[in-house]
């Protein structure tokens, strides 16, 4: 597990999926969080090339957040999104930054103040251009009390898949 499989060149695959009837293609730059996406020329080139041959919306995610690069240059999530849009993306997908935006929203009592990346990108490009990706992880617990009020999934029940936690737990809840 955890190994990356090479299934081909992303632009050629995107073109193939488009030709087979896909109504949208999403590129997830899973290494975007390691480097500054603004200097990730391969991903920017992939988007530019794909936009020339795939005539469906292109979405890209990975590293779209406020950041500071190795040289100390600060970039906002909106600046990162700008680069992806200029390269040919129609939508950007936010992951970890969206979870932070949700926390901030709840801390403000459920009000928007324009400070989150979701709000900034949506204000400039429209809500249809800002997608949220949720990548939850299981938190295994021994019993319902340990879940502290979170909604539980029971992997031992009739609808469960039989999966177990590291200590044999069958109950879990999900967090972002």
PDB file of C-alpha atoms in Angstrom:
ATOM      1  CA  UNK A   1       0.000   0.000   0.000  1.00  0.00           C
ATOM      2  CA  UNK A   2       0.918   3.639  -0.413  1.00  0.00           C
ATOM      3  CA  UNK A   3       2.852   3.089  -3.626  1.00  0.00           C
ATOM      4  CA  UNK A   4       2.260   5.390  -6.582  1.00  0.00           C
ATOM      5  CA  UNK A   5       1.274   3.618  -9.788  1.00  0.00           C
ATOM      6  CA  UNK A   6       2.220   5.140 -13.118  1.00  0.00           C
ATOM      7  CA  UNK A   7      -0.842   4.844 -15.341  1.00  0.00           C
ATOM      8  CA  UNK A   8       0.479   7.060 -18.122  1.00  0.00           C
ATOM      9  CA  UNK A   9       0.913  10.675 -19.003  1.00  0.00           C
ATOM     10  CA  UNK A  10      -1.704  12.908 -17.356  1.00  0.00           C
ATOM     11  CA  UNK A  11      -2.520  14.979 -20.457  1.00  0.00           C
ATOM     12  CA  UNK A  12      -3.008  11.866 -22.612  1.00  0.00           C
ATOM     13  CA  UNK A  13      -5.164  10.273 -19.909  1.00  0.00           C
ATOM     14  CA  UNK A  14      -7.244  13.430 -19.541  1.00  0.00           C
ATOM     15  CA  UNK A  15      -7.799  13.498 -23.312  1.00  0.00           C
ATOM     16  CA  UNK A  16      -8.802   9.826 -23.264  1.00  0.00           C
ATOM     17  CA  UNK A  17     -11.279  10.366 -20.415  1.00  0.00           C
ATOM     18  CA  UNK A  18     -12.727  13.369 -22.271  1.00  0.00           C
ATOM     19  CA  UNK A  19     -13.096  11.307 -25.460  1.00  0.00           C
ATOM     20  CA  UNK A  20     -14.750   8.490 -23.472  1.00  0.00           C
ATOM     21  CA  UNK A  21     -17.375  10.924 -22.164  1.00  0.00           C
ATOM     22  CA  UNK A  22     -16.090  12.329 -18.884  1.00  0.00           C
ATOM     23  CA  UNK A  23     -17.846  15.617 -18.173  1.00  0.00           C
ATOM     24  CA  UNK A  24     -15.004  16.966 -16.022  1.00  0.00           C
ATOM     25  CA  UNK A  25     -11.367  16.083 -15.339  1.00  0.00           C
ATOM     26  CA  UNK A  26      -9.707  16.686 -11.991  1.00  0.00           C
ATOM     27  CA  UNK A  27      -5.959  16.736 -11.409  1.00  0.00           C
ATOM     28  CA  UNK A  28      -4.935  16.269  -7.780  1.00  0.00           C
ATOM     29  CA  UNK A  29      -1.388  17.438  -7.251  1.00  0.00           C
ATOM     30  CA  UNK A  30      -0.742  15.294  -4.191  1.00  0.00           C
ATOM     31  CA  UNK A  31       2.761  16.688  -3.808  1.00  0.00           C
ATOM     32  CA  UNK A  32       1.531  20.302  -3.996  1.00  0.00           C
ATOM     33  CA  UNK A  33       1.765  20.647  -0.239  1.00  0.00           C
ATOM     34  CA  UNK A  34       5.507  19.902  -0.298  1.00  0.00           C
ATOM     35  CA  UNK A  35       6.539  22.603  -2.732  1.00  0.00           C
ATOM     36  CA  UNK A  36       5.192  25.977  -3.687  1.00  0.00           C
ATOM     37  CA  UNK A  37       2.499  25.345  -6.335  1.00  0.00           C
ATOM     38  CA  UNK A  38       3.365  28.692  -7.927  1.00  0.00           C
ATOM     39  CA  UNK A  39       6.703  27.272  -9.017  1.00  0.00           C
ATOM     40  CA  UNK A  40       5.363  23.814  -9.906  1.00  0.00           C
ATOM     41  CA  UNK A  41       5.964  24.176 -13.624  1.00  0.00           C
ATOM     42  CA  UNK A  42       5.111  20.549 -14.484  1.00  0.00           C
ATOM     43  CA  UNK A  43       1.582  20.871 -13.064  1.00  0.00           C
ATOM     44  CA  UNK A  44       1.079  24.268 -14.677  1.00  0.00           C
ATOM     45  CA  UNK A  45       2.208  22.772 -18.010  1.00  0.00           C
ATOM     46  CA  UNK A  46      -0.114  19.783 -17.566  1.00  0.00           C
ATOM     47  CA  UNK A  47      -3.056  22.156 -17.140  1.00  0.00           C
ATOM     48  CA  UNK A  48      -2.044  24.307 -20.101  1.00  0.00           C
ATOM     49  CA  UNK A  49      -1.645  21.283 -22.390  1.00  0.00           C
ATOM     50  CA  UNK A  50      -4.824  19.562 -21.176  1.00  0.00           C
ATOM     51  CA  UNK A  51      -6.864  22.730 -21.736  1.00  0.00           C
ATOM     52  CA  UNK A  52      -5.891  22.613 -25.425  1.00  0.00           C
ATOM     53  CA  UNK A  53      -7.347  19.119 -25.991  1.00  0.00           C
ATOM     54  CA  UNK A  54     -10.000  18.552 -23.293  1.00  0.00           C
ATOM     55  CA  UNK A  55     -13.111  20.639 -23.750  1.00  0.00           C
ATOM     56  CA  UNK A  56     -14.682  19.910 -20.384  1.00  0.00           C
ATOM     57  CA  UNK A  57     -14.078  21.707 -17.087  1.00  0.00           C
ATOM     58  CA  UNK A  58     -10.620  21.074 -15.649  1.00  0.00           C
ATOM     59  CA  UNK A  59     -10.241  21.113 -11.889  1.00  0.00           C
ATOM     60  CA  UNK A  60      -6.957  21.084  -9.971  1.00  0.00           C
ATOM     61  CA  UNK A  61      -6.244  20.604  -6.288  1.00  0.00           C
ATOM     62  CA  UNK A  62      -3.200  20.401  -4.071  1.00  0.00           C
ATOM     63  CA  UNK A  63      -1.362  23.114  -2.187  1.00  0.00           C
ATOM     64  CA  UNK A  64      -4.022  25.791  -2.665  1.00  0.00           C
ATOM     65  CA  UNK A  65      -3.536  27.678   0.578  1.00  0.00           C
ATOM     66  CA  UNK A  66      -1.640  30.602   2.033  1.00  0.00           C
ATOM     67  CA  UNK A  67       2.030  29.689   2.037  1.00  0.00           C
ATOM     68  CA  UNK A  68       5.604  30.853   2.327  1.00  0.00           C
ATOM     69  CA  UNK A  69       8.110  29.378  -0.140  1.00  0.00           C
ATOM     70  CA  UNK A  70      11.715  28.380   0.556  1.00  0.00           C
ATOM     71  CA  UNK A  71      12.877  31.921  -0.287  1.00  0.00           C
ATOM     72  CA  UNK A  72      10.480  33.446   2.256  1.00  0.00           C
ATOM     73  CA  UNK A  73       8.016  34.812  -0.310  1.00  0.00           C
ATOM     74  CA  UNK A  74       4.428  34.857   0.933  1.00  0.00           C
ATOM     75  CA  UNK A  75       1.615  33.867  -1.419  1.00  0.00           C
ATOM     76  CA  UNK A  76      -2.088  33.772  -0.694  1.00  0.00           C
ATOM     77  CA  UNK A  77      -4.398  30.915  -1.631  1.00  0.00           C
ATOM     78  CA  UNK A  78      -5.948  33.320  -4.131  1.00  0.00           C
ATOM     79  CA  UNK A  79      -2.565  33.876  -5.811  1.00  0.00           C
ATOM     80  CA  UNK A  80      -2.052  30.111  -6.059  1.00  0.00           C
ATOM     81  CA  UNK A  81      -5.557  29.725  -7.523  1.00  0.00           C
ATOM     82  CA  UNK A  82      -4.833  32.597  -9.963  1.00  0.00           C
ATOM     83  CA  UNK A  83      -1.815  30.688 -11.335  1.00  0.00           C
ATOM     84  CA  UNK A  84      -3.887  27.531 -11.833  1.00  0.00           C
ATOM     85  CA  UNK A  85      -6.689  29.473 -13.555  1.00  0.00           C
ATOM     86  CA  UNK A  86      -4.213  31.242 -15.860  1.00  0.00           C
ATOM     87  CA  UNK A  87      -2.766  27.825 -16.771  1.00  0.00           C
ATOM     88  CA  UNK A  88      -6.174  26.529 -17.871  1.00  0.00           C
ATOM     89  CA  UNK A  89      -8.070  25.306 -14.811  1.00  0.00           C
ATOM     90  CA  UNK A  90     -11.785  26.054 -14.649  1.00  0.00           C
ATOM     91  CA  UNK A  91     -12.041  25.085 -10.984  1.00  0.00           C
ATOM     92  CA  UNK A  92      -9.762  24.673  -7.994  1.00  0.00           C
ATOM     93  CA  UNK A  93     -10.236  22.121  -5.248  1.00  0.00           C
ATOM     94  CA  UNK A  94      -9.420  23.018  -1.646  1.00  0.00           C
ATOM     95  CA  UNK A  95      -8.711  20.333   0.940  1.00  0.00           C
ATOM     96  CA  UNK A  96      -6.870  21.126   4.153  1.00  0.00           C
ATOM     97  CA  UNK A  97      -7.480  24.848   3.740  1.00  0.00           C
ATOM     98  CA  UNK A  98     -11.223  24.158   3.515  1.00  0.00           C
ATOM     99  CA  UNK A  99     -11.086  22.328   6.846  1.00  0.00           C
ATOM    100  CA  UNK A 100      -9.379  25.392   8.363  1.00  0.00           C
ATOM    101  CA  UNK A 101     -12.046  27.637   6.813  1.00  0.00           C
ATOM    102  CA  UNK A 102     -14.768  25.505   8.406  1.00  0.00           C
ATOM    103  CA  UNK A 103     -13.088  25.810  11.815  1.00  0.00           C
ATOM    104  CA  UNK A 104     -12.817  29.589  11.437  1.00  0.00           C
ATOM    105  CA  UNK A 105     -16.460  29.801  10.341  1.00  0.00           C
ATOM    106  CA  UNK A 106     -17.607  27.868  13.413  1.00  0.00           C
ATOM    107  CA  UNK A 107     -15.387  29.944  15.724  1.00  0.00           C
ATOM    108  CA  UNK A 108     -17.023  33.110  14.337  1.00  0.00           C
ATOM    109  CA  UNK A 109     -20.446  31.722  15.220  1.00  0.00           C
ATOM    110  CA  UNK A 110     -21.349  30.656  11.711  1.00  0.00           C
ATOM    111  CA  UNK A 111     -20.654  33.927   9.930  1.00  0.00           C
ATOM    112  CA  UNK A 112     -18.512  34.700   6.898  1.00  0.00           C
ATOM    113  CA  UNK A 113     -16.083  37.606   7.016  1.00  0.00           C
ATOM    114  CA  UNK A 114     -14.318  37.265   3.656  1.00  0.00           C
ATOM    115  CA  UNK A 115     -11.039  36.089   5.175  1.00  0.00           C
ATOM    116  CA  UNK A 116     -10.999  32.458   4.035  1.00  0.00           C
ATOM    117  CA  UNK A 117      -9.575  31.098   0.813  1.00  0.00           C
ATOM    118  CA  UNK A 118     -13.005  29.771  -0.148  1.00  0.00           C
ATOM    119  CA  UNK A 119     -14.513  33.234   0.156  1.00  0.00           C
ATOM    120  CA  UNK A 120     -11.648  34.988  -1.656  1.00  0.00           C
ATOM    121  CA  UNK A 121     -11.576  32.545  -4.579  1.00  0.00           C
ATOM    122  CA  UNK A 122     -15.376  32.445  -4.845  1.00  0.00           C
ATOM    123  CA  UNK A 123     -15.581  36.253  -4.781  1.00  0.00           C
ATOM    124  CA  UNK A 124     -13.138  36.570  -7.675  1.00  0.00           C
ATOM    125  CA  UNK A 125     -14.040  33.566  -9.838  1.00  0.00           C
ATOM    126  CA  UNK A 126     -17.548  32.597  -8.694  1.00  0.00           C
ATOM    127  CA  UNK A 127     -18.721  29.853  -6.360  1.00  0.00           C
ATOM    128  CA  UNK A 128     -18.792  27.327  -9.227  1.00  0.00           C
ATOM    129  CA  UNK A 129     -14.991  27.647  -9.520  1.00  0.00           C
ATOM    130  CA  UNK A 130     -14.268  26.658  -5.916  1.00  0.00           C
ATOM    131  CA  UNK A 131     -14.628  22.971  -5.034  1.00  0.00           C
ATOM    132  CA  UNK A 132     -14.058  21.493  -1.593  1.00  0.00           C
ATOM    133  CA  UNK A 133     -12.427  18.065  -1.320  1.00  0.00           C
ATOM    134  CA  UNK A 134     -12.902  16.205   1.920  1.00  0.00           C
ATOM    135  CA  UNK A 135     -10.388  13.507   2.736  1.00  0.00           C
ATOM    136  CA  UNK A 136     -11.583  12.172   6.094  1.00  0.00           C
ATOM    137  CA  UNK A 137      -9.617   9.761   8.204  1.00  0.00           C
ATOM    138  CA  UNK A 138     -10.954   7.206  10.635  1.00  0.00           C
ATOM    139  CA  UNK A 139     -10.531   7.711  14.342  1.00  0.00           C
ATOM    140  CA  UNK A 140     -10.997   4.286  15.921  1.00  0.00           C
ATOM    141  CA  UNK A 141     -12.553   4.138  19.405  1.00  0.00           C
ATOM    142  CA  UNK A 142     -13.175   1.338  21.875  1.00  0.00           C
ATOM    143  CA  UNK A 143     -16.721   2.417  22.727  1.00  0.00           C
ATOM    144  CA  UNK A 144     -19.342   5.093  22.046  1.00  0.00           C
ATOM    145  CA  UNK A 145     -18.321   7.163  25.070  1.00  0.00           C
ATOM    146  CA  UNK A 146     -14.818   7.561  23.666  1.00  0.00           C
ATOM    147  CA  UNK A 147     -16.300   9.174  20.531  1.00  0.00           C
ATOM    148  CA  UNK A 148     -17.283  12.205  22.628  1.00  0.00           C
ATOM    149  CA  UNK A 149     -20.489  12.846  20.706  1.00  0.00           C
ATOM    150  CA  UNK A 150     -19.172  12.309  17.173  1.00  0.00           C
ATOM    151  CA  UNK A 151     -21.334  10.270  14.786  1.00  0.00           C
ATOM    152  CA  UNK A 152     -20.129   6.682  14.847  1.00  0.00           C
ATOM    153  CA  UNK A 153     -19.697   4.106  12.129  1.00  0.00           C
ATOM    154  CA  UNK A 154     -19.878   0.474  13.232  1.00  0.00           C
ATOM    155  CA  UNK A 155     -17.729  -1.746  11.040  1.00  0.00           C
ATOM    156  CA  UNK A 156     -18.882  -4.901  12.803  1.00  0.00           C
ATOM    157  CA  UNK A 157     -22.604  -4.502  12.103  1.00  0.00           C
ATOM    158  CA  UNK A 158     -24.594  -5.905   9.174  1.00  0.00           C
ATOM    159  CA  UNK A 159     -23.681  -2.919   6.974  1.00  0.00           C
ATOM    160  CA  UNK A 160     -20.091  -2.810   8.171  1.00  0.00           C
ATOM    161  CA  UNK A 161     -17.246  -3.972   6.014  1.00  0.00           C
ATOM    162  CA  UNK A 162     -15.570  -5.959   8.761  1.00  0.00           C
ATOM    163  CA  UNK A 163     -12.651  -3.514   8.992  1.00  0.00           C
ATOM    164  CA  UNK A 164     -11.024  -3.133  12.352  1.00  0.00           C
ATOM    165  CA  UNK A 165      -8.846  -0.547  14.027  1.00  0.00           C
ATOM    166  CA  UNK A 166      -5.261  -1.211  15.123  1.00  0.00           C
ATOM    167  CA  UNK A 167      -6.436  -2.615  18.468  1.00  0.00           C
ATOM    168  CA  UNK A 168      -9.378  -4.525  16.985  1.00  0.00           C
ATOM    169  CA  UNK A 169     -11.899  -1.672  17.394  1.00  0.00           C
ATOM    170  CA  UNK A 170     -15.043  -1.835  15.276  1.00  0.00           C
ATOM    171  CA  UNK A 171     -16.294   1.691  16.037  1.00  0.00           C
ATOM    172  CA  UNK A 172     -14.902   4.820  14.442  1.00  0.00           C
ATOM    173  CA  UNK A 173     -15.749   8.388  13.611  1.00  0.00           C
ATOM    174  CA  UNK A 174     -14.312  10.503  10.828  1.00  0.00           C
ATOM    175  CA  UNK A 175     -12.329  13.727  11.029  1.00  0.00           C
ATOM    176  CA  UNK A 176     -10.887  16.014   8.381  1.00  0.00           C
TER     177      UNK A 176
END
